[in-house]
PDB file of C-alpha atoms and ligand atoms in Angstrom:
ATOM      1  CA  UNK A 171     111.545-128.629 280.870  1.00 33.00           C
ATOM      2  CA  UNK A 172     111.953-132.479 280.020  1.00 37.00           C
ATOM      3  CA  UNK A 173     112.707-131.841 276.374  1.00 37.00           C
ATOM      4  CA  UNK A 174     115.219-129.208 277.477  1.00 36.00           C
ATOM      5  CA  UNK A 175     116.766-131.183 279.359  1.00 39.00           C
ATOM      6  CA  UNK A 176     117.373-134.029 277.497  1.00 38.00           C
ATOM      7  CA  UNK A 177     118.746-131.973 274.856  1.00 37.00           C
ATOM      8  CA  UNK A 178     120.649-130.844 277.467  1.00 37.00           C
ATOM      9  CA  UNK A 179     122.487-133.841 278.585  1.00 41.00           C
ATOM     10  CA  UNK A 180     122.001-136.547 276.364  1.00 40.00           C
ATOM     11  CA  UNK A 181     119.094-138.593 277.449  1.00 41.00           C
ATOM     12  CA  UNK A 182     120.620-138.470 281.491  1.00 44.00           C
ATOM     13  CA  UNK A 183     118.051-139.000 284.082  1.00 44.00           C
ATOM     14  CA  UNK A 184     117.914-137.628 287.701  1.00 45.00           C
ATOM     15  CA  UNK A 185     119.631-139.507 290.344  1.00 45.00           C
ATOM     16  CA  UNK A 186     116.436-140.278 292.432  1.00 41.00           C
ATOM     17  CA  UNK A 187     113.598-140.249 289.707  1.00 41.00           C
ATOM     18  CA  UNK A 188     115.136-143.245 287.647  1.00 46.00           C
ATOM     19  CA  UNK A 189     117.165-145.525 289.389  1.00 48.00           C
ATOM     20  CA  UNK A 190     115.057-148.215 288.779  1.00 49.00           C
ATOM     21  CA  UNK A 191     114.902-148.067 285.163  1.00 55.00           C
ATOM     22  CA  UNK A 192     116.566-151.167 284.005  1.00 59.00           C
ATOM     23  CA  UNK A 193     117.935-149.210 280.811  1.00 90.00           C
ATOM     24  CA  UNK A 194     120.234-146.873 283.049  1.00 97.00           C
ATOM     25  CA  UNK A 195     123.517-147.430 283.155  1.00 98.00           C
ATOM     26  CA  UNK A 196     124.695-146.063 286.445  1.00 98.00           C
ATOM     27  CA  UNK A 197     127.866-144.578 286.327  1.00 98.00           C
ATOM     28  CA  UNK A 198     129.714-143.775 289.225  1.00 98.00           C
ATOM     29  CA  UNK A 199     132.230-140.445 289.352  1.00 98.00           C
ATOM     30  CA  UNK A 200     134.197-137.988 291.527  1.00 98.00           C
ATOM     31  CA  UNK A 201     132.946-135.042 289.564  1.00 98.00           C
ATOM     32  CA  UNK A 202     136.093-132.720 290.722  1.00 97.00           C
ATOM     33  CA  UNK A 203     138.254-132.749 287.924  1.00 97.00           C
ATOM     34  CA  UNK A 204     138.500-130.367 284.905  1.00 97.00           C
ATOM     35  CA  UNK A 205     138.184-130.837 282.076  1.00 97.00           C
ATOM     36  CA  UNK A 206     137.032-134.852 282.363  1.00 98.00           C
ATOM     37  CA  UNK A 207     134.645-134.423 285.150  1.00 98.00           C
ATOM     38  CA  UNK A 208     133.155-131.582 287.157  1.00 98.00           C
ATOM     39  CA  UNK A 209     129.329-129.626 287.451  1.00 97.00           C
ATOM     40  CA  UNK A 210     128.238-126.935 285.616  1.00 97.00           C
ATOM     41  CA  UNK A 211     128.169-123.487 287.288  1.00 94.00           C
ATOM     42  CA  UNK A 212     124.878-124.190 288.955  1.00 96.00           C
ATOM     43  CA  UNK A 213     125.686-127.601 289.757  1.00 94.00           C
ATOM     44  CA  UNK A 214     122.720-129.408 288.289  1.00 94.00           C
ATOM     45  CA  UNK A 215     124.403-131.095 285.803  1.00 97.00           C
ATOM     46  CA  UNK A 216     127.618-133.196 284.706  1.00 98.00           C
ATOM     47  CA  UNK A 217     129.842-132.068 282.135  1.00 98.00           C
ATOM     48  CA  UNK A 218     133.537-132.608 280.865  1.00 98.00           C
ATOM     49  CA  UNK A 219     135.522-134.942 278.311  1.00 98.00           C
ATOM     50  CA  UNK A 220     134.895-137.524 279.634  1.00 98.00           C
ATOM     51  CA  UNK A 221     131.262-137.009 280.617  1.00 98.00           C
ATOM     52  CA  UNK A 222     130.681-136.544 276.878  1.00 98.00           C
ATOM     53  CA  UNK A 223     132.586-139.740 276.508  1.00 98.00           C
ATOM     54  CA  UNK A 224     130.279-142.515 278.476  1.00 98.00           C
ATOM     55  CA  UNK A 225     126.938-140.272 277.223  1.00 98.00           C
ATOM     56  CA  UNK A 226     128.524-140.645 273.592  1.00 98.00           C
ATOM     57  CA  UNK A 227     129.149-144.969 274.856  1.00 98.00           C
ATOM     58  CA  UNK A 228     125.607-144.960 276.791  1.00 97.00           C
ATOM     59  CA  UNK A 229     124.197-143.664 272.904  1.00 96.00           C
ATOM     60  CA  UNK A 230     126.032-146.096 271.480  1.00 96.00           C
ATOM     61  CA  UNK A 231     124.450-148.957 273.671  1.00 96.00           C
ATOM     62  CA  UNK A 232     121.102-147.452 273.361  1.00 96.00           C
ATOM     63  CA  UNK A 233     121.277-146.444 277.157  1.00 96.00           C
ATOM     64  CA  UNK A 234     120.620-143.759 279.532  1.00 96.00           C
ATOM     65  CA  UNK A 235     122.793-143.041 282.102  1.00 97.00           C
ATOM     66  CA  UNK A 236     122.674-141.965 285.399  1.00 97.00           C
ATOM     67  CA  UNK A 237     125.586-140.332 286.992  1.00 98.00           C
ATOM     68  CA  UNK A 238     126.591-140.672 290.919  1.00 98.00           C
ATOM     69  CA  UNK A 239     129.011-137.940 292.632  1.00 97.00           C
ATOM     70  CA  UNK A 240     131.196-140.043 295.124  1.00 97.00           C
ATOM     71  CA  UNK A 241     134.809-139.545 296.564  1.00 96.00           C
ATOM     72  CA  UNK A 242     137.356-140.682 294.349  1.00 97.00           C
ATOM     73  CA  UNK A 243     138.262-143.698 296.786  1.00 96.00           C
ATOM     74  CA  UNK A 244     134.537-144.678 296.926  1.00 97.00           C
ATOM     75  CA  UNK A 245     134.964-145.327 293.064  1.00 98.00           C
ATOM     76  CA  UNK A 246     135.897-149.474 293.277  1.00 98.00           C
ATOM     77  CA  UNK A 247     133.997-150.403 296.408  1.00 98.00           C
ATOM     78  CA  UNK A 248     131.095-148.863 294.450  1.00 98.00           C
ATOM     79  CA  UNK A 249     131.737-150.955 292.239  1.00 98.00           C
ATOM     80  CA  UNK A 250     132.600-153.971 294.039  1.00 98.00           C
ATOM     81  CA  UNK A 251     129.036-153.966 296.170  1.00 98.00           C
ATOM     82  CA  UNK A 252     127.433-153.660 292.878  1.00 98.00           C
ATOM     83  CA  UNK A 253     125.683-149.990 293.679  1.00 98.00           C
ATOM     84  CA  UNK A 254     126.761-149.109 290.334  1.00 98.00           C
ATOM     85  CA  UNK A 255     127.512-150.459 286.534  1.00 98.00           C
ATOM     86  CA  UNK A 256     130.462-148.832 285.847  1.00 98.00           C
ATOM     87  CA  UNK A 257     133.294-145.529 286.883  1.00 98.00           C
ATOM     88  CA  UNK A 258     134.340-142.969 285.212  1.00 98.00           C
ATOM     89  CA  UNK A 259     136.715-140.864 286.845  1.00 98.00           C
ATOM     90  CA  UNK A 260     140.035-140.588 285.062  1.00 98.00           C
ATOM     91  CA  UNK A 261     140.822-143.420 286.608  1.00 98.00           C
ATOM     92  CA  UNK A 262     144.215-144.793 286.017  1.00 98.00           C
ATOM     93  CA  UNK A 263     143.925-148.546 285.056  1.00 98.00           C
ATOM     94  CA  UNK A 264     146.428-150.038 287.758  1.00 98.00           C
ATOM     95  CA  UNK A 265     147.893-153.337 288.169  1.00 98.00           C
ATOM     96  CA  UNK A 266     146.850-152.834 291.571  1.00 98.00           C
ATOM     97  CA  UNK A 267     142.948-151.846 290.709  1.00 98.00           C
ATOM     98  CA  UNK A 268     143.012-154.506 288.073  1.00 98.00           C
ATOM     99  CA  UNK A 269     142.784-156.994 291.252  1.00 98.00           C
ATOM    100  CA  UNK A 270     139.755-155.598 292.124  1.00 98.00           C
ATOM    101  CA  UNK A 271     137.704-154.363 289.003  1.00 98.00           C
ATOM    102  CA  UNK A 272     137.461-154.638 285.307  1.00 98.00           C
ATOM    103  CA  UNK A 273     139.064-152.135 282.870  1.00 98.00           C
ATOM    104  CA  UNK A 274     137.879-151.027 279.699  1.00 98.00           C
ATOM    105  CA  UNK A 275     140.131-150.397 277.095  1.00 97.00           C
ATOM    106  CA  UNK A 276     141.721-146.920 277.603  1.00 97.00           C
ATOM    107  CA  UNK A 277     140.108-143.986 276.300  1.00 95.00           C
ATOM    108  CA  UNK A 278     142.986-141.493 277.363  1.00 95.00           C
ATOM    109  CA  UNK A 279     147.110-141.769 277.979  1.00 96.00           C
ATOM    110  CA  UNK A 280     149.089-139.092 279.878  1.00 97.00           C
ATOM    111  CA  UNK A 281     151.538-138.656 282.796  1.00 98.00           C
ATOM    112  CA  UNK A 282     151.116-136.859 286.100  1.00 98.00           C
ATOM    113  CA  UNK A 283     152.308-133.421 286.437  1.00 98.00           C
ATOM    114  CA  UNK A 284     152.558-130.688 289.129  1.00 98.00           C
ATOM    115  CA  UNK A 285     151.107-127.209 289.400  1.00 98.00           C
ATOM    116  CA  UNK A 286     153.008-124.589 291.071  1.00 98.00           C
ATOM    117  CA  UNK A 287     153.188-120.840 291.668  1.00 95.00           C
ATOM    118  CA  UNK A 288     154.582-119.266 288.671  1.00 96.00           C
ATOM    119  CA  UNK A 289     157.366-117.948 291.085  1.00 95.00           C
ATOM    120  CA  UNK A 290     158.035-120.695 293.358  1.00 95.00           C
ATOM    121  CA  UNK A 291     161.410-122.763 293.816  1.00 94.00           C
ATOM    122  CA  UNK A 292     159.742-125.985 292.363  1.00 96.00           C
ATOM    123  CA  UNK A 293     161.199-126.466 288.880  1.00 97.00           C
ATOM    124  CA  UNK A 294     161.056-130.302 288.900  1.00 96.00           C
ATOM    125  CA  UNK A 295     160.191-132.932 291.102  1.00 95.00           C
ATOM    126  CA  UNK A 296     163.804-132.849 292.981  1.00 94.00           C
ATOM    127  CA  UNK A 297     162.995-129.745 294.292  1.00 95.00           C
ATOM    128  CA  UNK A 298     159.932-130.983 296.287  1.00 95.00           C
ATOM    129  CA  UNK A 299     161.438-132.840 298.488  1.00 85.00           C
ATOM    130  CA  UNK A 300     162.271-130.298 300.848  1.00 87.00           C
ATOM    131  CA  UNK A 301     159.631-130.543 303.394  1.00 88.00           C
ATOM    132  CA  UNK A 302     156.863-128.485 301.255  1.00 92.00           C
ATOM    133  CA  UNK A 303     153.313-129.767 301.295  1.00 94.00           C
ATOM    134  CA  UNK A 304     152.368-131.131 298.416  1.00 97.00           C
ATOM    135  CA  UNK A 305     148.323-131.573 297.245  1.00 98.00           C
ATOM    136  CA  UNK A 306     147.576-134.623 296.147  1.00 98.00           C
ATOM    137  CA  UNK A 307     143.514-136.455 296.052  1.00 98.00           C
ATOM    138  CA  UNK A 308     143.452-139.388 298.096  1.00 97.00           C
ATOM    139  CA  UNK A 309     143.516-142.204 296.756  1.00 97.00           C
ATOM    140  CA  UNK A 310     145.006-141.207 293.261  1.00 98.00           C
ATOM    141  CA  UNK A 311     148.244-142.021 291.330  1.00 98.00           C
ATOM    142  CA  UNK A 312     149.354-139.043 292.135  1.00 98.00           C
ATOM    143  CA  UNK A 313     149.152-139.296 295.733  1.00 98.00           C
ATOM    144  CA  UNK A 314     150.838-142.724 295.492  1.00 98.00           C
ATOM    145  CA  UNK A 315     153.849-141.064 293.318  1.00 98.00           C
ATOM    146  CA  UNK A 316     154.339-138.267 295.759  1.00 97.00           C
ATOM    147  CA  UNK A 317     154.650-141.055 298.823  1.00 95.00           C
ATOM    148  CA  UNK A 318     156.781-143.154 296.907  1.00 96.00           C
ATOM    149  CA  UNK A 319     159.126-140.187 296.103  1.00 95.00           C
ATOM    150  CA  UNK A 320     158.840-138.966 300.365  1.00 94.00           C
ATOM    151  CA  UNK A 321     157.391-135.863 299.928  1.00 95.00           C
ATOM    152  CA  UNK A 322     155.724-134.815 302.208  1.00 95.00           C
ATOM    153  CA  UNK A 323     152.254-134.228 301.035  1.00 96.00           C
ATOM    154  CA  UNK A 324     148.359-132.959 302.045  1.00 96.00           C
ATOM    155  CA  UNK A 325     145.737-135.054 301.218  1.00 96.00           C
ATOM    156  CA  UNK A 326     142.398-134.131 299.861  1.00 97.00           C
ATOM    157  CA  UNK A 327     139.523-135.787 298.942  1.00 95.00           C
ATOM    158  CA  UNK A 328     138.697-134.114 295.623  1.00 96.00           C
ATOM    159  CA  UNK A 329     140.565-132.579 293.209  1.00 96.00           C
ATOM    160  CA  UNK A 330     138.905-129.113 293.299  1.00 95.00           C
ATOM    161  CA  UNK A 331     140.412-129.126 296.792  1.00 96.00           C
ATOM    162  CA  UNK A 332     143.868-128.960 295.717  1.00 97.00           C
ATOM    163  CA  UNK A 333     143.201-126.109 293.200  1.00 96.00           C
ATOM    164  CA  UNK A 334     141.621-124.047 295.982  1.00 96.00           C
ATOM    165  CA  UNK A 335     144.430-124.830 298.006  1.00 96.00           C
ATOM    166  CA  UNK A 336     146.657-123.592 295.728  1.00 96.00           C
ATOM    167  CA  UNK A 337     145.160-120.697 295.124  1.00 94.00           C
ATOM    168  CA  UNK A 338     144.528-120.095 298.350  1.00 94.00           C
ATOM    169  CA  UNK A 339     148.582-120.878 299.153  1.00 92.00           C
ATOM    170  CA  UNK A 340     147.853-123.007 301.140  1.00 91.00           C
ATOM    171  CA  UNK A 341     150.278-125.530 298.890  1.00 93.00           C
ATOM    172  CA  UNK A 342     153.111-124.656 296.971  1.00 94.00           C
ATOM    173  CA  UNK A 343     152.509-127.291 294.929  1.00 97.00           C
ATOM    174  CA  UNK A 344     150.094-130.137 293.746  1.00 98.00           C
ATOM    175  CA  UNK A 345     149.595-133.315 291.626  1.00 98.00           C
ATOM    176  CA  UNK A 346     147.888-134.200 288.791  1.00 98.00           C
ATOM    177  CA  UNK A 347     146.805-135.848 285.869  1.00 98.00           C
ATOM    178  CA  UNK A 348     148.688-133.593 282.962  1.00 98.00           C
ATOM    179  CA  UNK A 349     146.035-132.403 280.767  1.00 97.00           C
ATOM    180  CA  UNK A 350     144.021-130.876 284.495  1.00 97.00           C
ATOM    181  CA  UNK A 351     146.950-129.683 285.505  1.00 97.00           C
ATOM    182  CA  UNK A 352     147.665-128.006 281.862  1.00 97.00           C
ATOM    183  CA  UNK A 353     143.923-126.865 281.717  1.00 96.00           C
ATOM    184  CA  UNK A 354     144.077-125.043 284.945  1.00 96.00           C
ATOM    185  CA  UNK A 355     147.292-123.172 284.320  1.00 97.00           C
ATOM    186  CA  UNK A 356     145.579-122.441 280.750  1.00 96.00           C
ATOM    187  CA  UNK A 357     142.396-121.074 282.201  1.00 95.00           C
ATOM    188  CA  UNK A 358     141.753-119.874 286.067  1.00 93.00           C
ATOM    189  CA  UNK A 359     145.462-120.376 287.104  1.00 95.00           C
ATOM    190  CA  UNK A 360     146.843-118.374 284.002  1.00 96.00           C
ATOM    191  CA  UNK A 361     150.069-116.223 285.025  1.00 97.00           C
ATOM    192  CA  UNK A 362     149.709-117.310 288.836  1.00 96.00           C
ATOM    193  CA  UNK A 363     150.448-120.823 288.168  1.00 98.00           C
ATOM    194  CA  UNK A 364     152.698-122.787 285.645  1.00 98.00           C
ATOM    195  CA  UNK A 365     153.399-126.569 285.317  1.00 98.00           C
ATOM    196  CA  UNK A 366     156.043-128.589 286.031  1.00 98.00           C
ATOM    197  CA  UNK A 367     156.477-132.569 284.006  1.00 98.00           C
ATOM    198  CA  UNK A 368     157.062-134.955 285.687  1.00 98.00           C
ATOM    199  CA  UNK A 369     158.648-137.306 283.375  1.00 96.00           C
ATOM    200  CA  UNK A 370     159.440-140.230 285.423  1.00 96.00           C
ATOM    201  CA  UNK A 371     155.749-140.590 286.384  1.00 97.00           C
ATOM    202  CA  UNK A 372     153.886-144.000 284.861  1.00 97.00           C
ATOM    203  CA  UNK A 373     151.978-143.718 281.596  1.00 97.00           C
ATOM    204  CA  UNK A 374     148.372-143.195 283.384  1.00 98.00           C
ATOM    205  CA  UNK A 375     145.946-145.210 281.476  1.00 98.00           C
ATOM    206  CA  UNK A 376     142.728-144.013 281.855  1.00 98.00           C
ATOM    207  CA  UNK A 377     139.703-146.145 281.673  1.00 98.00           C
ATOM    208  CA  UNK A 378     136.197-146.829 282.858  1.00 98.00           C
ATOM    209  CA  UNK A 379     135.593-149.480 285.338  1.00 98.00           C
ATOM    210  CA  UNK A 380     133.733-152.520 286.204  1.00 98.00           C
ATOM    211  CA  UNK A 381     132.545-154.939 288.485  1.00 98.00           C
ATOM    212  CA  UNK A 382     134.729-158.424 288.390  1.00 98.00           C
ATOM    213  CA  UNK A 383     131.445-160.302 287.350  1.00 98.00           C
ATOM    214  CA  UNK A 384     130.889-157.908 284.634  1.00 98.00           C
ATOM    215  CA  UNK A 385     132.510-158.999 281.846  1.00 98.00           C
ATOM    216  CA  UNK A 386     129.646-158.625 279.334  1.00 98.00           C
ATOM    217  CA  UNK A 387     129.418-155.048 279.566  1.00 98.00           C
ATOM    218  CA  UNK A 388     133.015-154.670 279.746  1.00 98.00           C
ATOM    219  CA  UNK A 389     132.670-156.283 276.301  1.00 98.00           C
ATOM    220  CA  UNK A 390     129.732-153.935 275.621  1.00 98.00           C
ATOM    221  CA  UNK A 391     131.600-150.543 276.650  1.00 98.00           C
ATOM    222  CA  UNK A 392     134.672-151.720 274.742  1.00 98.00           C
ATOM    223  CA  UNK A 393     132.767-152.154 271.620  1.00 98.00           C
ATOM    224  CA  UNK A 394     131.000-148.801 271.811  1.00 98.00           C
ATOM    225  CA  UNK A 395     134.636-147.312 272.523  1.00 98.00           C
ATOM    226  CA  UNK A 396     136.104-148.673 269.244  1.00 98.00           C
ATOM    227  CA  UNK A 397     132.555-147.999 267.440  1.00 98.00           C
ATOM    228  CA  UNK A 398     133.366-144.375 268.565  1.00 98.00           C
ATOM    229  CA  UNK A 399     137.253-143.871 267.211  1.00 97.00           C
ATOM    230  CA  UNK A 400     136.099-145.711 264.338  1.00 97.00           C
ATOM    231  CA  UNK A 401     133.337-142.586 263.442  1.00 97.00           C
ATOM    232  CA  UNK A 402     135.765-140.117 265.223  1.00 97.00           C
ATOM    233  CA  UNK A 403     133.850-139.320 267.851  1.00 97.00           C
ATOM    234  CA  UNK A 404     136.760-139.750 270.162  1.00 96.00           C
ATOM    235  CA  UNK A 405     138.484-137.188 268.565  1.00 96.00           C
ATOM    236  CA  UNK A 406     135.882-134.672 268.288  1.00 97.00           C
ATOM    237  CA  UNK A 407     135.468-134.780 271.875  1.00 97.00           C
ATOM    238  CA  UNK A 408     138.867-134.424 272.447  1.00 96.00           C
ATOM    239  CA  UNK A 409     139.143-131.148 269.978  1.00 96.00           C
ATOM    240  CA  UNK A 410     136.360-129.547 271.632  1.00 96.00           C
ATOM    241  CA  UNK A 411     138.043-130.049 275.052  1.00 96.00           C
ATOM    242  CA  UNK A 412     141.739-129.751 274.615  1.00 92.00           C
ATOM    243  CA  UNK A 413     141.748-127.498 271.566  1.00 83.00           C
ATOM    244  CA  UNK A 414     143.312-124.795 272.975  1.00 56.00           C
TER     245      UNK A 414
HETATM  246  N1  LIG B1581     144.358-140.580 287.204  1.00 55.07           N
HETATM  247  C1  LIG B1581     144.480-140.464 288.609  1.00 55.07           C
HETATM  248  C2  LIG B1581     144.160-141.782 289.284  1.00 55.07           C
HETATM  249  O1  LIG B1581     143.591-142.637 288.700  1.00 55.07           O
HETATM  250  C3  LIG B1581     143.643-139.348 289.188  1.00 55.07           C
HETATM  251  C4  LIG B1581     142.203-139.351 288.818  1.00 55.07           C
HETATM  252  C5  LIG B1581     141.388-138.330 289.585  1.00 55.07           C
HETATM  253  N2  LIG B1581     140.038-138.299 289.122  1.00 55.07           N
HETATM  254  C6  LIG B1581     139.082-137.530 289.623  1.00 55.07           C
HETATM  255  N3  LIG B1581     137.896-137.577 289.073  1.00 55.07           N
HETATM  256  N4  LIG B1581     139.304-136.743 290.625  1.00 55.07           N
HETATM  257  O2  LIG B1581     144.474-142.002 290.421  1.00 55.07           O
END
């Protein structure tokens, strides 16, 4: 089972079993969003883009890591009490976060965009103003854009929630990242759902994040990151997820 297992998931330990190893880089995530983070089917393991991403940095820094499944605004205090080394959660690298925690240097750029019913009235964000309720995650950009713009939204705590909402029409809409709101419409919401850009969203930066005191492996991660688009890693990751 052990050597399965590791072949399985690069070298990642157990939550309980390891988190005293002093190798383990413990890396905190709302595991809710395809295709960067989610579980498997039988929800024993991690997997997405950009889970392959930190096991492909952890490799590079001779590390294991250990992922922890937290709420999406549990990400930076996690980070701020020190419970864990680092986040990865396609996190948008703020001005506003950047008070609080250390970025990386972005592995990802994109824009928010919403998902829809293929035959609702929402053809671009001027239509969803109209009293709709829009799913958004707490905490997010995207929940931030949709209060800015005084729409009048639901709030959920993890991204999985607004799909189910959707598809459960309970929303007529929702907010997200681009590329999860493209994969869904591609895959489980193809021909119910379509997606509408939101063009006048910010350029959403993602990166991993850090304690303030944690420069050095800031330094570390950021090395490993350019190590990896240097060998094309990066990009090989990226086919195999967004190929489509
Ligand atoms: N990029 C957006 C943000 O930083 C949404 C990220 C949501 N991530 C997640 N794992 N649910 O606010």
């Amino acid at each position: 089972l052990a050597a399965g297992m590791m072949a399985g998931c690069g070298g990642e330990k157990q939550a309980a079993s390891s988190a005293s190893g002093k190798n383990v880089l413990k890396v905190a995530t709302n595991a809710t969003y395809v295709p960067f983070e989610f579980k498997t089917k039988d929800g024993k393991d991690y997997t997405g883009y950009e889970i392959d991403v930190v096991r492909a940095v952890a490799k590079e820094m001779g590390r294991d890591v250990e992922f922890r499944n937290i709420a999406f605004d549990g990400l930076i205090p996690s980070l701020q009490s020190k419970e864990v080394d680092m986040s990865a959660s396609g996190m948008t690298a703020t001005k506003e976060r950047a008070e609080k925690i250390l970025f990386a240097a972005p592995f990802y750029e994109t824009k928010l965009a919403v998902v829809t019913k293929a035959d609702s009235d929402i053809h671009s964000v001027d239509d969803m103003n109209k009293g709709q309720e829009i799913a958004v995650q707490v905490g997010t950009t995207a929940a931030y854009y949709a209060q800015d713009k005084g729409m009048k939204t639901r709030n959920f705590d993890h991204s999985s929630d607004i799909i189910m909402e959707l598809k459960a029409g309970g929303a007529v809409a929702g907010i997200l990242d681009k590329p999860a709101a493209d994969y869904f419409v591609a895959t489980d919401g193809k021909g119910a759902f379509r997606v509408v850009d939101v063009p006048d969203s910010k350029v959403q930066y993602f990166a991993f994040g850090f304690n303030k005191d944690n420069k050095q492996l800031q330094q570390e991660v950021n090395k490993a990151i350019a190590n990896l688009k240097q060998k094309g890693t990066l990009n090989e990751l990226h086919e195999k997820w967004f190929k489509t």
